[in-house]
Coordinates of C-alpha atoms in Angstrom, one line a residue:
M1 CA 0.1 0.1 0.0
K2 CA 1.3 3.5 -0.9
I3 CA 2.0 6.0 2.0
K4 CA -0.7 8.3 0.6
D5 CA -3.5 5.7 0.6
F6 CA -2.3 4.4 4.1
I7 CA -2.7 7.9 5.5
V8 CA -6.1 8.5 4.0
S9 CA -7.3 5.0 5.3
F10 CA -6.0 6.1 8.6
I11 CA -7.8 9.2 8.8
V12 CA -11.0 7.7 7.7
L13 CA -10.8 5.1 10.4
Y14 CA -9.8 7.7 13.0
V15 CA -13.0 9.6 12.2
M16 CA -15.1 6.5 12.6
L17 CA -13.7 5.6 15.8
R18 CA -14.1 9.0 17.3
L19 CA -17.7 9.6 16.1
D20 CA -20.0 9.4 18.9
V21 CA -23.6 9.0 18.0
S22 CA -25.0 8.0 21.5
S23 CA -26.4 11.4 22.2
L24 CA -28.4 11.7 18.9
D25 CA -32.1 11.0 19.0
A26 CA -33.7 8.8 16.3
Q27 CA -35.3 10.8 13.4
D28 CA -38.4 10.2 11.3
C29 CA -37.9 7.6 8.4
S30 CA -39.9 10.2 6.2
E31 CA -37.1 12.5 6.0
A32 CA -37.1 14.2 2.5
W33 CA -33.4 13.8 2.0
L34 CA -33.6 10.1 2.6
Q35 CA -36.1 9.7 0.0
E36 CA -34.0 11.8 -2.5
A37 CA -30.9 9.8 -1.7
K38 CA -32.7 6.6 -2.8
F39 CA -33.8 8.3 -6.0
Q40 CA -30.4 9.7 -6.8
L41 CA -28.8 6.2 -6.4
D42 CA -31.3 4.7 -8.7
T43 CA -30.4 7.5 -11.2
F44 CA -26.7 6.8 -10.9
I45 CA -27.4 3.0 -11.7
I46 CA -29.7 3.9 -14.8
S47 CA -27.2 6.4 -16.2
Y48 CA -24.2 3.7 -15.4
R49 CA -22.0 6.1 -13.1
P50 CA -20.9 3.3 -10.7
Q51 CA -18.0 5.0 -9.0
T52 CA -19.8 8.4 -8.6
G53 CA -22.7 6.6 -7.2
L54 CA -20.6 4.6 -4.8
N55 CA -19.0 7.8 -3.5
Y56 CA -22.4 9.3 -2.9
S57 CA -23.7 6.3 -1.1
D58 CA -20.7 6.3 1.2
S59 CA -21.6 9.9 2.3
I60 CA -25.4 9.0 2.7
N61 CA -24.6 6.1 4.8
S62 CA -22.4 8.1 7.1
K63 CA -25.5 10.6 7.5
I64 CA -27.8 7.7 8.0
K65 CA -25.7 6.3 11.0
S66 CA -25.4 9.6 12.5
Y67 CA -29.3 9.9 12.5
R68 CA -29.8 6.5 13.5
L69 CA -32.0 5.7 10.4
E70 CA -30.5 2.1 9.7
D71 CA -34.0 0.5 10.1
C72 CA -35.7 2.7 7.7
E73 CA -37.2 1.1 4.4
A74 CA -35.6 3.7 2.4
T75 CA -32.3 2.8 4.0
Y76 CA -32.7 -0.8 3.0
W77 CA -33.2 0.3 -0.7
I78 CA -30.2 2.5 -0.4
N79 CA -28.1 -0.3 0.8
Y80 CA -29.5 -2.4 -2.1
Y81 CA -28.5 0.2 -4.7
R82 CA -25.0 0.4 -3.0
A83 CA -24.6 -3.4 -3.6
E84 CA -25.7 -2.9 -7.3
L85 CA -23.0 -0.1 -7.6
L86 CA -20.4 -2.4 -6.0
E87 CA -21.4 -5.1 -8.6
L88 CA -21.0 -2.5 -11.3
N89 CA -17.6 -1.8 -10.1
N90 CA -16.8 -5.5 -10.2
R91 CA -16.6 -5.8 -6.5
H92 CA -18.8 -9.0 -6.4
Q93 CA -17.9 -10.4 -3.1
E94 CA -18.8 -7.2 -1.4
A95 CA -22.1 -7.0 -3.2
L96 CA -23.0 -10.4 -2.2
D97 CA -22.2 -9.6 1.4
I98 CA -25.0 -6.9 1.3
Y99 CA -27.4 -8.9 -0.8
Y100 CA -27.4 -11.9 1.5
T101 CA -27.8 -9.8 4.7
L102 CA -30.6 -7.7 3.2
S103 CA -32.3 -10.9 1.7
S104 CA -32.8 -12.1 5.3
T105 CA -34.1 -8.8 6.5
A106 CA -36.4 -8.4 3.5
K107 CA -37.9 -11.7 4.0
E108 CA -38.3 -11.2 7.9
L109 CA -40.0 -7.8 7.3
Q110 CA -42.1 -9.1 4.3
K111 CA -40.5 -6.5 2.0
W112 CA -41.4 -8.6 -0.9
D113 CA -40.4 -6.0 -3.7
L114 CA -37.0 -5.7 -2.1
F115 CA -36.7 -9.6 -1.5
V116 CA -37.4 -10.2 -5.1
S117 CA -35.1 -7.5 -6.4
I118 CA -32.3 -9.1 -4.3
Q119 CA -32.8 -12.5 -5.6
I120 CA -32.7 -11.3 -9.2
S121 CA -29.5 -9.4 -8.6
I122 CA -27.9 -12.3 -6.8
A123 CA -28.7 -14.3 -9.9
R124 CA -27.0 -11.7 -12.0
V125 CA -23.8 -12.0 -10.0
M126 CA -23.9 -15.9 -10.2
E127 CA -24.2 -15.5 -14.0
T128 CA -21.2 -13.1 -14.1
I129 CA -19.0 -15.7 -12.2
N130 CA -20.2 -18.5 -14.4
R131 CA -22.4 -20.3 -11.7
G132 CA -25.4 -21.3 -13.9
D133 CA -27.1 -23.6 -11.3
D134 CA -27.0 -20.9 -8.6
C135 CA -28.2 -18.4 -11.1
L136 CA -31.2 -20.4 -12.1
R137 CA -32.0 -21.4 -8.4
H138 CA -32.2 -17.5 -7.4
L139 CA -34.3 -16.7 -10.6
K140 CA -36.8 -19.5 -9.8
M141 CA -37.2 -18.2 -6.3
A142 CA -37.8 -14.7 -7.7
K143 CA -40.6 -16.0 -10.1
E144 CA -42.2 -17.9 -7.3
Y145 CA -42.6 -14.8 -5.3
I146 CA -43.6 -12.5 -8.4
D147 CA -46.5 -15.0 -9.1
H148 CA -47.4 -15.4 -5.4
K149 CA -47.4 -11.8 -4.5
Q150 CA -48.4 -10.5 -8.0
L151 CA -45.2 -8.3 -8.3
L152 CA -45.7 -7.6 -12.1
N153 CA -43.8 -4.6 -11.8
L154 CA -40.7 -6.6 -11.4
Y155 CA -41.4 -9.1 -14.3
A156 CA -39.2 -6.9 -16.7
F157 CA -36.3 -7.2 -14.4
Y158 CA -36.8 -10.9 -14.2
G159 CA -37.3 -11.3 -18.0
V160 CA -33.9 -9.6 -18.7
R161 CA -32.0 -11.9 -16.3
M162 CA -33.9 -15.0 -17.4
S163 CA -33.2 -14.2 -21.2
S164 CA -29.6 -13.6 -20.4
Y165 CA -29.3 -16.9 -18.4
Q166 CA -31.2 -18.8 -21.4
R167 CA -28.8 -17.2 -23.9
I168 CA -25.6 -18.4 -22.0
F169 CA -26.7 -21.6 -20.6
N170 CA -29.6 -23.1 -22.2
S171 CA -31.9 -22.1 -25.1
K172 CA -31.8 -19.0 -27.5
D173 CA -35.3 -19.6 -28.4
S174 CA -36.5 -19.2 -24.7
A175 CA -33.9 -16.4 -24.4
Y176 CA -35.9 -14.5 -27.1
F177 CA -39.3 -15.2 -25.4
Y178 CA -38.2 -13.7 -22.0
A179 CA -36.5 -10.7 -23.8
Q180 CA -39.8 -9.9 -25.4
Q181 CA -41.5 -10.2 -22.1
A182 CA -38.9 -7.8 -20.6
V183 CA -39.7 -5.2 -23.2
D184 CA -43.4 -5.5 -22.9
Y185 CA -43.4 -5.3 -19.2
G186 CA -40.8 -2.6 -18.9
I187 CA -42.8 -0.3 -21.2
K188 CA -46.0 -1.1 -19.3
Y189 CA -44.3 -0.6 -15.7
N190 CA -41.9 2.2 -16.9
A191 CA -38.7 0.4 -16.4
P192 CA -36.2 2.2 -18.6
R193 CA -33.2 0.1 -17.6
Q194 CA -35.0 -3.2 -18.5
I195 CA -36.2 -1.6 -21.8
A196 CA -32.9 -0.9 -22.9
D197 CA -31.5 -4.3 -21.9
G198 CA -34.4 -6.1 -23.4
Y199 CA -34.2 -4.5 -26.8
Y200 CA -30.5 -5.2 -26.8
L201 CA -31.1 -8.9 -26.1
L202 CA -33.8 -9.1 -28.8
G203 CA -31.3 -7.5 -31.3
I204 CA -28.5 -10.0 -30.8
L205 CA -30.9 -12.9 -30.6
T206 CA -32.5 -12.1 -33.9
S207 CA -31.1 -13.6 -37.1
N208 CA -33.0 -11.3 -39.6
I209 CA -30.7 -8.3 -40.2
D210 CA -33.6 -5.8 -40.7
T211 CA -35.3 -6.7 -37.4
S212 CA -32.0 -6.9 -35.5
Y213 CA -30.9 -3.5 -36.9
Y214 CA -34.4 -2.0 -35.6
L215 CA -34.2 -3.5 -32.3
L216 CA -30.8 -2.5 -31.5
Q217 CA -31.5 1.0 -32.6
Q218 CA -34.5 0.9 -30.1
S219 CA -32.0 -0.1 -27.3
Y220 CA -29.7 2.8 -28.4
K221 CA -32.4 5.3 -28.2
Q222 CA -33.4 4.1 -24.6
F223 CA -29.8 4.3 -23.4
L224 CA -29.7 8.0 -24.5
L225 CA -33.1 8.7 -22.8
N226 CA -31.5 7.1 -19.7
K227 CA -28.5 9.4 -20.2
N228 CA -26.3 6.4 -20.2
Y229 CA -23.9 7.4 -22.8
N230 CA -21.7 4.5 -21.9
G231 CA -24.4 2.0 -22.8
A232 CA -25.4 4.2 -25.9
T233 CA -21.8 4.2 -27.0
S234 CA -21.6 0.5 -26.6
M235 CA -24.8 -0.1 -28.5
A236 CA -23.6 2.2 -31.3
K237 CA -20.5 0.0 -31.7
N238 CA -22.6 -3.1 -31.5
I239 CA -24.8 -1.7 -34.5
Q240 CA -21.7 -0.6 -36.4
N241 CA -20.4 -4.3 -36.3
K242 CA -23.7 -5.8 -37.0
I243 CA -24.3 -3.9 -40.4
K244 CA -20.9 -4.6 -41.8
N245 CA -21.0 -6.6 -45.2
T246 CA -24.9 -6.0 -45.2
K247 CA -27.0 -3.9 -47.2
F248 CA -26.8 -1.3 -44.5
S249 CA -23.0 -1.1 -44.7
N250 CA -23.0 2.4 -46.1
Q251 CA -24.4 3.5 -42.7
S252 CA -21.3 2.2 -40.8
P253 CA -19.4 5.4 -41.1
A254 CA -22.3 7.4 -39.5
W255 CA -22.4 5.1 -36.6
L256 CA -18.7 5.4 -36.1
D257 CA -19.2 9.1 -35.8
T258 CA -21.9 8.5 -33.2
I259 CA -19.3 6.5 -31.2
S260 CA -17.1 9.5 -31.4
K261 CA -19.7 11.8 -30.5
Y262 CA -21.0 10.1 -27.3
I263 CA -17.9 8.5 -26.0
V264 CA -16.6 11.9 -24.9
L265 CA -19.7 12.4 -22.9
I266 CA -18.8 9.3 -20.5
K267 CA -17.9 10.9 -17.2
E268 CA -16.3 7.9 -15.6
H269 CA -13.2 6.5 -17.2
N270 CA -13.6 2.9 -15.9
Y271 CA -12.8 -0.4 -17.5
T272 CA -15.9 -0.2 -19.9
Y273 CA -14.7 3.3 -21.1
H274 CA -11.4 1.9 -22.0
Y275 CA -12.8 -1.1 -23.8
L276 CA -15.0 1.1 -26.0
L277 CA -12.1 3.3 -26.8
N278 CA -10.1 0.1 -27.6
K279 CA -12.8 -0.9 -30.2
Y280 CA -13.1 2.6 -31.5
Y281 CA -9.4 3.0 -32.2
E282 CA -9.2 -0.4 -33.5
E283 CA -11.8 0.3 -36.2
I284 CA -10.1 3.6 -37.0
S285 CA -6.7 1.8 -37.4
D286 CA -8.4 -0.7 -39.9
R287 CA -9.8 2.1 -42.0
Y288 CA -6.4 3.7 -42.3
F289 CA -4.7 0.4 -43.0
F290 CA -7.2 -0.3 -45.7
K291 CA -6.1 3.2 -47.3
N292 CA -2.5 2.0 -47.0
N293 CA -1.7 4.8 -44.6
L294 CA 0.5 2.7 -42.2
D295 CA 1.8 5.6 -40.0
S296 CA -1.9 6.5 -39.0
A297 CA -2.9 2.9 -38.7
Y298 CA 0.0 2.2 -36.4
Y299 CA -0.9 5.2 -34.3
Y300 CA -4.4 4.4 -33.8
L301 CA -3.5 0.6 -33.3
K302 CA -1.0 1.6 -30.5
L303 CA -3.9 3.7 -28.8
S304 CA -6.2 0.6 -29.2
K305 CA -3.7 -1.7 -27.5
E306 CA -3.1 0.8 -24.7
H307 CA -6.9 1.0 -23.8
M308 CA -7.1 -2.7 -24.1
K309 CA -4.6 -3.2 -21.5
Q310 CA -6.5 -0.7 -19.2
S311 CA -9.8 -2.6 -19.8
D312 CA -8.4 -6.0 -19.1
I313 CA -10.0 -7.1 -15.7
N314 CA -10.5 -10.5 -14.0
V315 CA -13.7 -11.5 -12.3
N316 CA -13.3 -13.3 -9.1
Q317 CA -14.8 -16.6 -9.7
T318 CA -14.3 -18.0 -6.1
E319 CA -16.7 -20.7 -5.0
I320 CA -19.4 -19.5 -2.7
S321 CA -20.9 -22.5 -0.9
Q322 CA -24.1 -22.5 1.4
A323 CA -22.1 -22.5 4.5
E324 CA -20.2 -19.5 3.4
I325 CA -23.4 -17.6 2.5
D326 CA -24.6 -18.3 6.0
N327 CA -21.2 -17.0 7.4
I328 CA -21.6 -13.8 5.3
T329 CA -24.9 -13.3 6.8
S330 CA -23.9 -13.7 10.3
T331 CA -20.7 -11.7 9.9
E332 CA -22.6 -8.7 8.5
R333 CA -25.0 -8.8 11.5
F334 CA -22.1 -8.8 13.8
K335 CA -20.5 -5.7 12.0
A336 CA -23.8 -4.0 12.2
E337 CA -24.1 -4.4 15.8
A338 CA -20.3 -3.6 16.5
L339 CA -20.7 -0.3 14.7
T340 CA -23.3 1.2 17.3
R341 CA -20.7 0.7 20.1
Q342 CA -17.6 2.5 21.0
T343 CA -15.4 0.4 23.2
K344 CA -12.1 0.5 24.7
F345 CA -10.7 -1.8 22.1
Q346 CA -11.5 0.9 19.5
K347 CA -9.1 3.2 21.5
I348 CA -6.4 0.6 21.7
L349 CA -6.8 0.0 17.9
L350 CA -6.4 3.8 17.4
S351 CA -3.3 3.9 19.4
I352 CA -1.9 0.9 17.5
L353 CA -2.7 2.6 14.2
V354 CA -0.7 5.8 15.3
L355 CA 2.4 3.6 16.1
G356 CA 1.9 1.7 13.0
L357 CA 1.8 4.8 10.9
I358 CA 4.9 6.1 12.4
S359 CA 6.7 2.7 11.7
A360 CA 5.4 2.6 8.3
L361 CA 6.8 6.1 7.6
I362 CA 10.2 5.2 8.9
V363 CA 10.2 1.9 6.7
A364 CA 8.9 3.8 3.7
Y365 CA 11.6 6.4 3.9
N366 CA 14.3 3.6 4.0
L367 CA 12.5 1.8 1.2
N368 CA 12.4 5.1 -0.9
S369 CA 16.0 5.7 -0.5
K370 CA 16.9 2.3 -1.9
K371 CA 14.4 2.7 -4.5
I372 CA 15.9 6.0 -5.7
K373 CA 19.3 4.3 -6.2
I374 CA 17.7 1.1 -8.0
E375 CA 15.7 3.4 -10.1
K376 CA 18.9 5.4 -11.3
Q377 CA 20.4 2.2 -12.4
R378 CA 17.0 0.8 -14.0
T379 CA 16.7 4.2 -16.0
L380 CA 20.3 3.8 -17.4
I381 CA 19.4 0.3 -18.6
Q382 CA 16.0 1.4 -19.9
N383 CA 17.4 4.1 -22.0
Q384 CA 19.7 1.6 -23.7
N385 CA 16.8 -0.8 -24.6
E386 CA 14.2 1.8 -25.3
E387 CA 14.8 2.2 -29.2
L388 CA 15.1 -1.5 -29.7
A389 CA 11.8 -2.3 -27.7
H390 CA 10.0 0.3 -29.6
S391 CA 11.2 -1.2 -33.0
F392 CA 10.0 -4.6 -31.7
Q393 CA 6.5 -3.3 -30.7
R394 CA 6.0 -1.6 -34.0
Q395 CA 6.9 -4.9 -35.8
S396 CA 4.7 -6.9 -33.6
M397 CA 1.7 -4.7 -34.0
L398 CA 2.0 -4.5 -37.6
L399 CA 2.3 -8.2 -38.1
S400 CA -0.7 -8.5 -35.9
E401 CA -2.5 -6.1 -38.2
I402 CA -1.4 -8.1 -41.3
H403 CA -3.0 -11.3 -40.0
H404 CA -6.1 -9.3 -39.1
R405 CA -6.3 -8.0 -42.6
V406 CA -5.5 -11.4 -44.2
K407 CA -8.4 -12.9 -42.3
N408 CA -10.8 -10.1 -43.3
N409 CA -9.8 -10.5 -46.9
L410 CA -10.5 -14.2 -46.7
Q411 CA -13.9 -13.5 -44.9
L412 CA -14.6 -11.4 -47.9
V413 CA -14.0 -14.0 -50.1
I414 CA -16.3 -16.3 -48.2
S415 CA -19.0 -13.6 -48.3
L416 CA -18.6 -13.4 -52.0
L417 CA -18.9 -17.2 -52.3
T418 CA -21.8 -17.4 -50.1
L419 CA -23.7 -14.7 -52.1
H420 CA -23.0 -16.7 -55.1
F421 CA -23.9 -20.3 -53.9
N422 CA -27.2 -18.8 -52.2
K423 CA -28.2 -17.9 -55.9
V424 CA -27.3 -21.2 -57.8
K425 CA -30.1 -23.8 -58.3
D426 CA -27.9 -26.7 -59.1
N427 CA -27.3 -28.8 -56.0
K428 CA -23.8 -29.9 -57.2
E429 CA -22.7 -26.6 -57.9
Y430 CA -24.0 -25.3 -54.5
Q431 CA -22.2 -28.2 -52.6
Y432 CA -18.9 -27.5 -54.7
L433 CA -19.0 -23.8 -53.8
E434 CA -19.8 -24.5 -50.1
D435 CA -16.8 -26.9 -50.0
I436 CA -14.5 -24.3 -51.3
S437 CA -16.0 -21.7 -48.9
N438 CA -15.3 -24.1 -46.0
K439 CA -11.8 -24.6 -47.1
V440 CA -11.1 -20.9 -47.2
R441 CA -12.7 -20.6 -43.9
S442 CA -10.3 -23.1 -42.3
I443 CA -7.3 -21.0 -43.6
A444 CA -9.0 -17.7 -42.3
L445 CA -9.3 -19.5 -38.9
I446 CA -5.5 -19.8 -38.7
H447 CA -4.9 -16.2 -39.2
E448 CA -7.7 -15.3 -36.8
H449 CA -5.9 -17.4 -34.2
L450 CA -2.8 -15.6 -34.8
Y451 CA -4.3 -12.3 -34.6
H452 CA -6.1 -12.9 -31.1
T453 CA -3.3 -14.8 -29.3
E454 CA -0.6 -12.4 -30.7
Q455 CA 1.5 -15.6 -30.9
F456 CA 2.6 -15.4 -34.4
E457 CA 4.9 -18.6 -34.6
K458 CA 2.7 -21.3 -33.1
I459 CA -1.1 -22.4 -33.0
E460 CA -2.7 -24.6 -30.5
L461 CA -4.1 -27.4 -32.7
K462 CA -7.0 -28.5 -30.3
S463 CA -8.2 -25.0 -30.1
Y464 CA -8.1 -24.6 -33.9
L465 CA -10.0 -27.9 -34.6
K466 CA -12.6 -26.9 -32.0
D467 CA -13.1 -23.5 -33.9
L468 CA -13.3 -25.4 -37.2
L469 CA -16.0 -27.9 -35.7
E470 CA -18.0 -25.0 -34.2
H471 CA -18.0 -23.3 -37.5
Y472 CA -19.7 -26.4 -39.2
L473 CA -22.1 -26.6 -36.3
A474 CA -23.2 -22.9 -37.0
L475 CA -23.8 -23.9 -40.5
H476 CA -26.2 -26.8 -39.9
T477 CA -29.8 -26.9 -38.7
S478 CA -31.2 -28.8 -35.7
D479 CA -32.2 -31.8 -38.3
T480 CA -28.5 -32.1 -39.2
E481 CA -26.7 -31.6 -35.9
F482 CA -23.8 -33.4 -34.9
A483 CA -21.7 -34.0 -31.8
Y484 CA -17.8 -34.1 -31.7
E485 CA -14.9 -34.8 -29.2
I486 CA -11.3 -33.9 -29.3
I487 CA -8.9 -35.9 -27.2
E488 CA -5.4 -35.1 -26.7
D489 CA -2.6 -36.4 -24.4
Q490 CA -1.0 -33.1 -24.0
A491 CA -1.2 -29.5 -25.6
I492 CA 0.3 -29.5 -29.3
H493 CA 1.6 -26.2 -30.6
L494 CA 2.5 -26.2 -34.4
N495 CA 3.6 -23.6 -36.9
L496 CA 1.7 -22.0 -39.6
E497 CA 3.1 -24.1 -42.4
T498 CA 2.0 -27.3 -40.6
V499 CA -1.3 -26.2 -39.5
M500 CA -2.5 -24.9 -42.9
P501 CA -2.6 -28.4 -44.8
I502 CA -3.9 -30.1 -41.5
G503 CA -6.7 -27.6 -41.6
I504 CA -7.5 -28.5 -45.3
I505 CA -7.4 -32.3 -44.5
C506 CA -9.7 -31.8 -41.4
T507 CA -12.0 -29.8 -43.4
E508 CA -12.4 -32.5 -46.0
L509 CA -12.8 -35.2 -43.5
I510 CA -15.6 -33.2 -41.6
S511 CA -17.4 -32.4 -45.0
N512 CA -17.3 -36.0 -46.1
S513 CA -18.7 -37.3 -42.8
L514 CA -21.5 -34.8 -42.9
K515 CA -22.4 -35.7 -46.3
Y516 CA -22.2 -39.6 -46.2
G517 CA -21.8 -40.7 -42.6
R518 CA -25.3 -40.0 -41.2
R519 CA -27.5 -42.8 -40.0
P520 CA -31.2 -42.5 -39.0
D521 CA -31.0 -44.2 -35.6
Q522 CA -28.4 -42.0 -33.9
M523 CA -26.6 -38.6 -33.9
L524 CA -23.4 -38.5 -36.0
K525 CA -20.3 -38.1 -33.9
L526 CA -17.0 -36.9 -35.0
E527 CA -14.0 -37.9 -33.0
F528 CA -10.4 -36.4 -33.2
K529 CA -7.5 -37.8 -31.1
L530 CA -4.2 -36.0 -30.9
Q531 CA -1.0 -37.6 -29.7
S532 CA 2.6 -36.7 -29.3
L533 CA 5.3 -39.5 -30.0
E534 CA 8.8 -38.2 -29.4
S535 CA 9.3 -35.9 -32.4
K536 CA 6.4 -36.9 -34.3
Y537 CA 2.5 -36.4 -34.0
I538 CA -0.5 -38.5 -34.7
L539 CA -3.9 -37.4 -35.7
K540 CA -6.8 -40.0 -35.6
F541 CA -10.2 -39.3 -37.1
H542 CA -13.3 -41.4 -36.7
D543 CA -17.0 -41.0 -37.3
N544 CA -19.8 -43.4 -36.0
G545 CA -21.7 -43.1 -39.4
I546 CA -22.8 -46.1 -41.5
E547 CA -20.7 -47.1 -44.5
T548 CA -23.5 -47.8 -46.9
N549 CA -22.8 -44.9 -48.9
R550 CA -19.2 -45.1 -48.7
K551 CA -18.3 -48.5 -50.2
F552 CA -17.5 -47.4 -53.8
T553 CA -13.9 -46.7 -53.0
D554 CA -12.6 -47.4 -56.5
Q555 CA -14.7 -44.7 -57.7
I556 CA -13.9 -42.3 -54.9
K557 CA -10.4 -42.5 -55.0
S558 CA -10.1 -40.3 -58.1
G559 CA -12.3 -37.8 -56.4
M560 CA -11.2 -34.4 -55.7
G561 CA -11.5 -34.6 -51.9
T562 CA -9.2 -37.7 -51.8
L563 CA -6.9 -35.9 -54.3
L564 CA -6.7 -33.0 -52.0
I565 CA -6.3 -35.0 -49.0
D566 CA -3.1 -36.9 -50.6
S567 CA -1.7 -33.6 -51.8
M568 CA -1.8 -32.3 -48.4
V569 CA -0.2 -35.5 -46.9
R570 CA 2.5 -35.3 -49.4
Q571 CA 3.2 -31.7 -48.6
L572 CA 3.4 -32.6 -45.0
Q573 CA 5.8 -35.4 -45.9
A574 CA 3.5 -37.5 -43.6
Q575 CA 2.0 -40.9 -43.5
S576 CA -1.7 -41.8 -43.7
S577 CA -3.7 -44.9 -43.5
P578 CA -6.5 -46.1 -46.0
T579 CA -9.8 -44.6 -45.5
I580 CA -13.4 -45.1 -46.6
N581 CA -14.2 -42.1 -48.6
G582 CA -11.8 -40.2 -46.4
T583 CA -14.3 -40.2 -43.5
A584 CA -15.0 -43.4 -41.6
S585 CA -11.4 -43.8 -40.4
F586 CA -8.3 -41.7 -41.0
N587 CA -5.0 -41.8 -39.3
L588 CA -2.0 -39.3 -40.0
V589 CA 1.4 -39.4 -38.7
F590 CA 3.5 -36.4 -39.3
Q591 CA 6.3 -34.1 -38.0
E592 CA 6.3 -30.3 -37.8
K593 CA 7.6 -28.6 -40.9
I594 CA 10.9 -27.0 -40.5
I595 CA 10.8 -23.4 -41.6
S596 CA 13.6 -20.9 -42.2
K597 CA 14.1 -18.5 -39.3
V598 CA 15.2 -15.7 -41.7

């Protein structure tokens, strides 16, 4: 902890210890400022100003304690809003401490609006830390009380959270239903926050571009009405991404200008602000790169990377058991009781803090002296390496952008192929163009991996195969679904020259299995096994399909797919086993290709 922070913490604690409230009389819970504070905190949440709201709640809580208004209903809501503000600041454990304590109090006092709101908020935290079962448990509890107590004014809030849960953990169809319910009830009961979130969920869940564009614009307008410029900017970016490569693409520059217009109105420069700037500068960099203005492209790419680092946060996913929940509740009650008393222990603690402060200042002085000497030596070394580091950073960023641009160009090729084979009526020509599109996609995935991981020399094979299979899953309907499994004994990382032909081979194997391997009695399952054996690697492919349509091997051997697989095997200088139309079973033994370091 820095000395400045330590001194500030000491002063705050000193004031708390010296505060004597025993002589103050209890005040009326109908105090106008108490109701105004509740309204103001709700406004901070709707307009997404979490840090400002948290600071305001701290000052209000001090005033509440001085007037001994802890047991007022408005105070309970103020504490609830404080928990929401902590949640928005990614302080989830502190938020849960308040939620669980308030939950018991609200249930005991039969404050059902507050109780249901707390259950839905806890579900939101559980979704954030990826605890789906706990999220659903609290949502079901909220729904039970909404129905039993007829709290229809809270159904929009419930609908947003249930839609989000369904989208992440279960069914997108159910997610769409609850998002529509959220919008309908939000409009009926004037819940502006839920209206904005509901339209956003509908927009991302809708496949039709016209409908999606309209719904996302409705969400954007609602965020502006809420004066939530953070949300409005984020929604403008979502819209700008959504309409790329569509009939609305000519409106993309206007939405980029909208982002620029509202991002400057965001008052709190937290991680979401930096994330939005990261995406905005990345888009500007892409545009300059497309115009071959590399200096400007590099400048904005550098700004993008700087804001990306500042937006990088990690959500604490610590397990929270039921026993811990009970402990949190009892601890919170103990703290509430302890704050009403001023004891000798507090005075002793104050003395210890004074001595600790003096000791810390002495230690800090000695450490600072040593730090100055070390800093001089470090500066000398840093000056010598600075020019080299700058050059390396520039080359890395440009290489990253090249892979990004290659991926985008390949995606453009795929889009052109898609536009063409959607128009053809000949099924053979359609299949031929779709096969070409899938092969180009397998190459584009490689460059996408290199761009996102910023590891330009190696690609993790299992992750690449997973993305390739997920691509095929996204192309098929529920009638043609398939399952897959990727097994590896250890992580395998290969260079670009090795992964490229392997990707084409796997694309052909997957395509053939989907064409010829389906059987009516069970779902098609594709299985990849990856093994390391000294300096060699083994890739095994197998599906559980029938062989009825794959017995004409003499005819198939001359097919384009088999010729392509054989060509890629020769390029790898690898060994492969006989196959049934290249799908039923396939083994490949290969080594990583040696490339020049120049």
